Amino acid sequence: MQWKALALALLVERGFGQGMFPMMRFSCSQLVVDRLDPLVTPGSIPSPHLHQIVGGNSFNASMDPATHDLPSSSTCTSCTFSEDFSNYWTAVLFFKARNGTYKRVPQFASEGLRADGGITVYYIPAADGRSNVTAFKPGFRMLVGDAAATAPGSARKVCHRCMPKTGDNSNINCGAPDSQALPAGQCAGGIRSVITFPTCWDGVNTDSPDHMSHVAYPEGSNGNDVGAAGNCPASHPVKIPQVMLEVMWDTRPFNDKSIWPEDGSQPFVWSTNDKDGYSQHGDYVFGWEGDSLQRAMDARCNGAVCNALKTQSSEAAMKCTKPRVVEEDIDGWTTSIPGQTM
Ligand SMILES: *[C@@H]1O[C@H](CO)[C@@H](O)[C@H](O)[C@H]1NC(C)=O
Ligand SMILES: *[C@@H]1O[C@H](CO)[C@@H](O)[C@H](O)[C@H]1NC(C)=O
Ligand SMILES: *[C@@H]1O[C@H](CO)[C@@H](O)[C@H](O)[C@H]1NC(C)=O
């Protein structure tokens, strides 16, 4: 199993000598690709840029935290663990051909998992294997990254890897060979994009105006340290599970130099109209049923098998989709990216 190799790589890298480094790793198939953003622009139909969304099918444009209860409003989830009605979303990748037209880049399932595109989701309890983390409360939501970013950030929370033909799903911590910029050359195994959420919470607020300041990365960490064992700052003392998103973009059908820009520059563009790559971001709206996430964290569930949780088949997860709300061409060769004028 690939996640075992991954966990092993992490153990070696972080110098954990004994035992397994538990991390839940499971797939959430594509729920919908739509121009909605209930966290940053609630109620806006359409939102400024296109997202790809996974999780519970109660996802919609507004999702008012005071009234929208994800577990009871959803009738299915696209995630492996059927008590997880959370929503997770990211920007969408496009290919810009030499003739100036755009085509959406499809996604594929991460190694060892079965899904229809979507996102591979990780939940990691405390890295020391002893202390417990506090699961999120209903209404909790957060955001990583900046859709307007035009330069690399100081902490490596959002990154890309140019994947080799097979394997190398190691080191999901945004360390080398990953980069905040989109890879410069053709990637035989597609492009992996990783988004790492903070692991410290202020213990009070389930959200904040910027959707970030109620959470923080541990002191002394690089923002990206997987299962970061560092102490939480006094302002954000409560350890929460580390959520990470991994998205595999199937750039392979576009590996044809004759349709790449003549100057050899890389042709991929985020749906934020960003060809550098710094604007990729991830949004999370917590929606696990009851205390299921807490149980899974306390049980140190590992991989995509967890006796503390209810699991559904990949087929059932793939059946959970919803129709797009914003009607626009997202699949053809188009002269612009949805919502972008240039
Ligand atoms: C979203 O769902 C909630 C509850 O399920 C509903 O009250 C609300 O009207 C919906 N909003 C939109 C924009 O569809
Ligand atoms: C632009 O190039 C792509 C890739 O070769 C091709 O599929 C598409 O039809 C072209 N569009 C136009 C308008 O020439
Ligand atoms: C963590 O939670 C488990 C299960 O509830 C419990 O047995 C264990 O004592 C807790 N550990 C600490 C350090 O609180």
XYZ file of C-alpha atoms and ligand atoms in Angstrom:
384
model
C 0.000 0.000 0.000
C 1.344 3.361 -1.053
C 0.331 5.217 2.092
C 2.529 2.866 4.080
C 5.495 3.873 1.961
C 4.465 7.457 2.455
C 4.158 7.094 6.210
C 7.534 5.362 6.250
C 9.104 8.163 4.256
C 7.729 10.616 6.784
C 9.013 8.581 9.696
C 12.467 8.517 8.210
C 12.374 12.153 7.335
C 11.124 13.338 10.688
C 13.234 10.912 12.625
C 10.450 9.040 14.371
C 12.163 5.839 15.307
C 9.369 3.668 16.576
C 5.940 2.678 15.424
C 3.628 3.867 12.731
C 2.846 7.484 12.052
C -0.945 7.302 11.822
C -2.686 9.376 9.191
C -6.080 8.941 7.601
C -5.775 9.099 3.830
C -8.917 8.650 1.761
C -10.478 9.753 -1.472
C -13.365 12.116 -2.022
C -14.648 11.913 -5.594
C -15.726 14.953 -7.539
C -19.034 16.295 -6.204
C -19.185 19.116 -8.737
C -17.006 21.650 -10.558
C -18.786 24.981 -10.144
C -18.234 28.711 -9.789
C -19.344 28.902 -6.152
C -17.537 29.830 -2.940
C -19.740 29.721 0.189
C -16.771 30.621 2.412
C -15.240 33.692 0.744
C -18.178 34.984 -1.300
C -21.280 33.407 0.287
C -24.434 33.870 -1.751
C -22.585 34.958 -4.907
C -23.783 33.079 -7.980
C -21.321 33.006 -9.657
C -18.250 33.435 -7.457
C -15.164 35.090 -9.020
C -13.426 31.860 -10.095
C -14.093 28.203 -10.715
C -13.633 25.573 -7.977
C -13.642 21.806 -7.818
C -15.606 20.608 -4.815
C -15.887 17.296 -2.948
C -17.802 15.981 0.072
C -21.398 16.210 1.229
C -24.093 17.106 -1.277
C -25.585 19.881 0.869
C -22.864 22.120 -0.611
C -24.349 25.304 -2.019
C -23.579 28.983 -2.576
C -24.593 30.214 0.868
C -24.032 27.610 3.628
C -24.844 30.023 6.462
C -23.036 28.527 9.486
C -25.929 29.519 11.775
C -28.477 27.427 9.918
C -26.766 25.075 7.477
C -26.103 21.741 9.180
C -24.046 19.695 6.720
C -24.695 16.167 8.088
C -28.480 16.568 8.292
C -28.813 18.561 5.053
C -26.782 16.078 2.992
C -28.156 12.843 1.592
C -24.788 11.527 0.414
C -21.065 12.257 0.443
C -18.434 11.660 -2.217
C -15.904 10.682 0.479
C -14.901 7.165 1.526
C -15.979 7.699 5.131
C -19.724 8.040 4.928
C -20.011 10.157 8.081
C -17.896 12.871 6.488
C -20.292 15.413 4.957
C -17.645 18.154 5.060
C -16.859 20.127 1.926
C -13.377 20.657 0.582
C -12.576 22.720 -2.494
C -9.661 24.168 -4.467
C -8.986 26.180 -7.609
C -9.114 24.370 -10.965
C -6.240 23.953 -13.435
C -6.497 24.915 -17.112
C -4.213 24.321 -20.082
C -3.608 27.281 -22.381
C -2.738 26.116 -25.883
C -0.383 27.908 -28.242
C -3.408 29.216 -30.166
C -4.628 30.970 -27.019
C -7.574 28.746 -26.137
C -8.094 27.053 -22.785
C -9.094 23.538 -21.753
C -9.828 22.339 -18.238
C -7.287 19.802 -16.912
C -9.026 16.699 -15.567
C -8.095 15.134 -12.235
C -7.275 11.545 -11.420
C -7.228 9.503 -8.235
C -4.056 9.381 -6.141
C -2.000 6.229 -6.135
C -3.698 3.314 -4.425
C -7.127 4.971 -4.314
C -10.196 4.712 -6.500
C -12.217 7.824 -7.247
C -13.643 9.982 -9.971
C -11.161 12.874 -9.812
C -11.730 14.916 -6.692
C -9.367 15.258 -3.756
C -7.373 12.920 -1.549
C -7.948 14.059 2.025
C -5.591 13.486 4.938
C -6.372 13.885 8.637
C -3.387 13.573 10.918
C -3.581 13.399 14.712
C -0.729 14.750 16.853
C 2.644 13.629 15.590
C 3.932 12.489 18.960
C 1.405 9.668 18.869
C 0.424 10.416 22.494
C -1.429 13.683 22.892
C -4.937 13.838 21.488
C -6.259 16.421 19.100
C -9.593 18.178 19.468
C -11.879 17.623 16.501
C -13.549 20.627 14.880
C -16.900 21.947 16.142
C -20.026 22.269 13.976
C -19.806 25.437 11.894
C -15.990 25.319 11.791
C -14.415 26.436 8.541
C -11.029 27.673 7.358
C -9.037 28.692 4.322
C -5.419 28.210 3.256
C -3.703 30.146 0.520
C -4.553 33.365 -1.225
C -6.440 33.436 -4.518
C -4.862 36.827 -5.229
C -1.246 35.809 -4.506
C 1.294 36.712 -7.178
C 4.443 35.743 -5.239
C 5.519 32.786 -3.094
C 4.374 32.813 0.534
C 6.787 32.628 3.459
C 5.480 29.306 4.728
C 5.218 26.378 2.375
C 1.571 25.465 2.748
C 0.560 25.222 -0.882
C 2.829 23.519 -3.413
C 3.152 21.505 -6.615
C 5.109 18.450 -7.581
C 6.031 17.459 -11.113
C 5.217 13.762 -10.829
C 7.349 11.097 -12.463
C 5.647 8.463 -14.608
C 4.843 6.292 -11.578
C 5.234 6.432 -7.833
C 6.908 9.119 -5.757
C 3.945 10.073 -3.691
C 6.291 10.634 -0.758
C 6.838 13.758 1.318
C 3.543 15.543 1.258
C 5.148 18.341 3.286
C 5.916 20.674 0.381
C 9.657 20.087 0.825
C 11.948 19.475 -2.165
C 11.301 18.651 -4.968
C 7.989 20.492 -4.597
C 7.645 24.139 -5.490
C 5.138 26.882 -4.829
C 5.329 27.766 -8.507
C 3.824 25.507 -11.139
C 6.453 23.108 -12.559
C 8.392 24.522 -15.528
C 8.525 21.419 -17.717
C 6.372 18.516 -18.820
C 5.438 16.092 -16.059
C 5.204 12.435 -17.076
C 2.897 11.613 -14.154
C 0.840 14.810 -13.991
C 1.027 17.589 -11.415
C 0.307 17.015 -7.737
C -0.974 19.954 -5.740
C -0.848 19.834 -1.929
C -2.569 22.170 0.539
C -1.745 21.977 4.255
C -4.062 23.458 6.872
C -2.954 24.794 10.299
C -3.022 22.595 13.409
C -3.654 25.123 16.188
C -6.999 26.736 17.058
C -7.946 29.658 19.302
C -10.439 27.345 20.997
C -13.287 29.833 20.657
C -14.104 30.924 17.116
C -15.320 28.530 14.456
C -14.463 31.129 11.784
C -12.881 34.584 11.457
C -13.304 37.443 8.969
C -10.324 36.276 6.872
C -11.207 32.602 7.566
C -7.612 32.162 8.781
C -6.871 34.066 11.979
C -8.812 31.712 14.279
C -6.204 29.054 13.422
C -2.383 29.070 13.357
C 0.581 26.898 12.477
C 2.694 25.552 15.367
C 5.609 27.640 16.592
C 8.855 27.006 14.791
C 7.199 24.997 12.057
C 7.534 25.771 8.431
C 3.800 25.864 8.096
C 3.904 22.628 6.232
C 5.369 20.150 8.686
C 3.246 17.064 8.480
C 1.804 16.221 11.868
C 3.806 19.158 13.177
C 4.817 18.349 16.726
C 5.711 21.958 17.562
C 3.887 23.773 20.335
C 0.846 25.760 19.498
C 1.218 29.502 20.150
C -0.455 30.826 23.331
C -2.994 32.668 21.192
C -4.074 29.386 19.543
C -3.506 26.743 22.225
C -5.822 23.944 21.063
C -4.347 21.211 18.863
C -6.655 20.287 16.009
C -6.278 17.526 13.413
C -4.037 18.398 10.515
C -6.103 18.476 7.336
C -4.236 18.142 4.059
C -5.557 18.051 0.534
C -3.807 16.345 -2.359
C -5.060 16.861 -5.903
C -3.716 15.003 -8.938
C -4.025 16.978 -12.173
C -3.874 14.908 -15.329
C -1.662 17.136 -17.458
C -0.435 14.100 -19.432
C -2.770 14.561 -22.437
C -1.229 18.038 -22.879
C 2.391 16.863 -22.931
C 2.823 17.893 -26.569
C 5.431 20.583 -27.262
C 3.710 21.500 -30.529
C 0.805 23.026 -28.600
C 2.912 24.536 -25.776
C 3.924 28.221 -25.988
C 6.657 28.820 -28.559
C 8.957 30.320 -25.915
C 8.849 27.021 -24.009
C 7.171 28.476 -20.911
C 4.756 26.217 -19.050
C 1.140 26.439 -20.240
C -0.924 25.699 -17.127
C -3.074 28.352 -15.472
C -5.128 28.255 -12.254
C -8.788 29.246 -12.517
C -7.796 32.462 -10.699
C -6.072 33.389 -13.997
C -2.655 32.688 -12.492
C 0.059 31.074 -14.584
C 2.729 31.279 -11.869
C 0.945 28.972 -9.451
C 0.976 30.914 -6.183
C -2.783 31.430 -6.002
C -3.849 27.835 -5.460
C -5.888 27.632 -2.245
C -7.990 25.215 -0.244
C -11.246 25.721 1.616
C -12.677 23.529 4.346
C -16.149 23.486 5.872
C -16.328 20.907 8.647
C -19.260 18.517 8.418
C -18.488 15.214 10.139
C -21.535 13.642 11.766
C -21.666 13.701 15.581
C -18.354 12.810 17.217
C -17.173 10.604 14.344
C -14.019 12.600 13.562
C -13.036 12.702 17.241
C -13.485 8.926 17.463
C -11.336 8.407 14.357
C -8.588 10.661 15.712
C -8.619 9.013 19.154
C -8.501 5.589 17.493
C -5.465 6.726 15.472
C -7.107 5.564 12.263
C -4.634 5.006 9.481
C -5.016 4.968 5.710
C -8.530 4.475 4.320
C -9.549 1.755 6.785
C -10.990 2.775 10.126
C -13.018 0.530 12.409
C -14.224 3.554 14.351
C -15.999 4.888 11.241
C -18.603 3.869 8.688
C -17.107 3.311 5.240
C -18.815 3.233 1.851
C -17.587 1.687 -1.393
C -15.760 3.802 -3.965
C -18.690 3.129 -6.303
C -21.158 4.609 -3.815
C -18.879 7.605 -3.218
C -18.546 8.212 -6.969
C -22.337 8.233 -7.333
C -22.612 11.250 -5.034
C -22.528 14.216 -7.391
C -24.629 17.312 -7.869
C -25.600 19.410 -10.879
C -23.749 22.625 -11.552
C -25.553 25.821 -10.533
C -23.634 28.217 -12.768
C -24.254 27.380 -16.402
C -21.133 28.033 -18.458
C -18.772 26.065 -20.671
C -16.143 24.502 -18.430
C -15.209 21.567 -20.650
C -14.720 22.853 -24.177
C -11.826 24.714 -25.771
C -12.734 28.253 -24.751
C -11.281 31.699 -25.380
C -11.207 32.532 -21.657
C -11.325 30.847 -18.261
C -14.763 31.082 -16.572
C -15.077 34.467 -14.862
C -11.762 35.753 -16.227
C -11.725 38.336 -18.946
C -8.154 38.055 -20.152
C -28.381 26.212 0.740
O -28.945 25.206 1.557
C -29.670 25.688 2.663
C -30.069 24.542 3.580
O -29.963 23.315 2.991
C -30.864 26.477 2.157
O -31.605 27.011 3.228
C -30.350 27.634 1.291
O -31.443 28.327 0.729
C -29.479 27.110 0.176
N -28.872 28.242 -0.509
C -28.761 28.298 -1.826
C -28.138 29.532 -2.377
O -29.105 27.400 -2.568
C -6.494 25.437 -30.376
O -5.606 24.353 -30.135
C -6.209 23.204 -29.568
C -5.077 22.218 -29.261
O -4.412 21.856 -30.402
C -7.263 22.661 -30.485
O -7.863 21.510 -29.952
C -8.312 23.741 -30.694
O -9.288 23.290 -31.587
C -7.664 24.996 -31.235
N -8.673 26.056 -31.278
C -8.734 26.944 -32.263
C -9.820 27.953 -32.164
O -7.959 26.923 -33.209
C -6.415 10.061 24.124
O -7.691 9.508 23.896
C -7.763 8.114 24.153
C -9.149 7.637 23.739
O -10.146 8.439 24.278
C -7.474 7.882 25.652
O -7.500 6.501 25.924
C -6.105 8.455 25.972
O -5.855 8.348 27.360
C -5.992 9.924 25.572
N -4.618 10.368 25.744
C -4.316 11.497 26.386
C -2.859 11.825 26.469
O -5.164 12.234 26.856
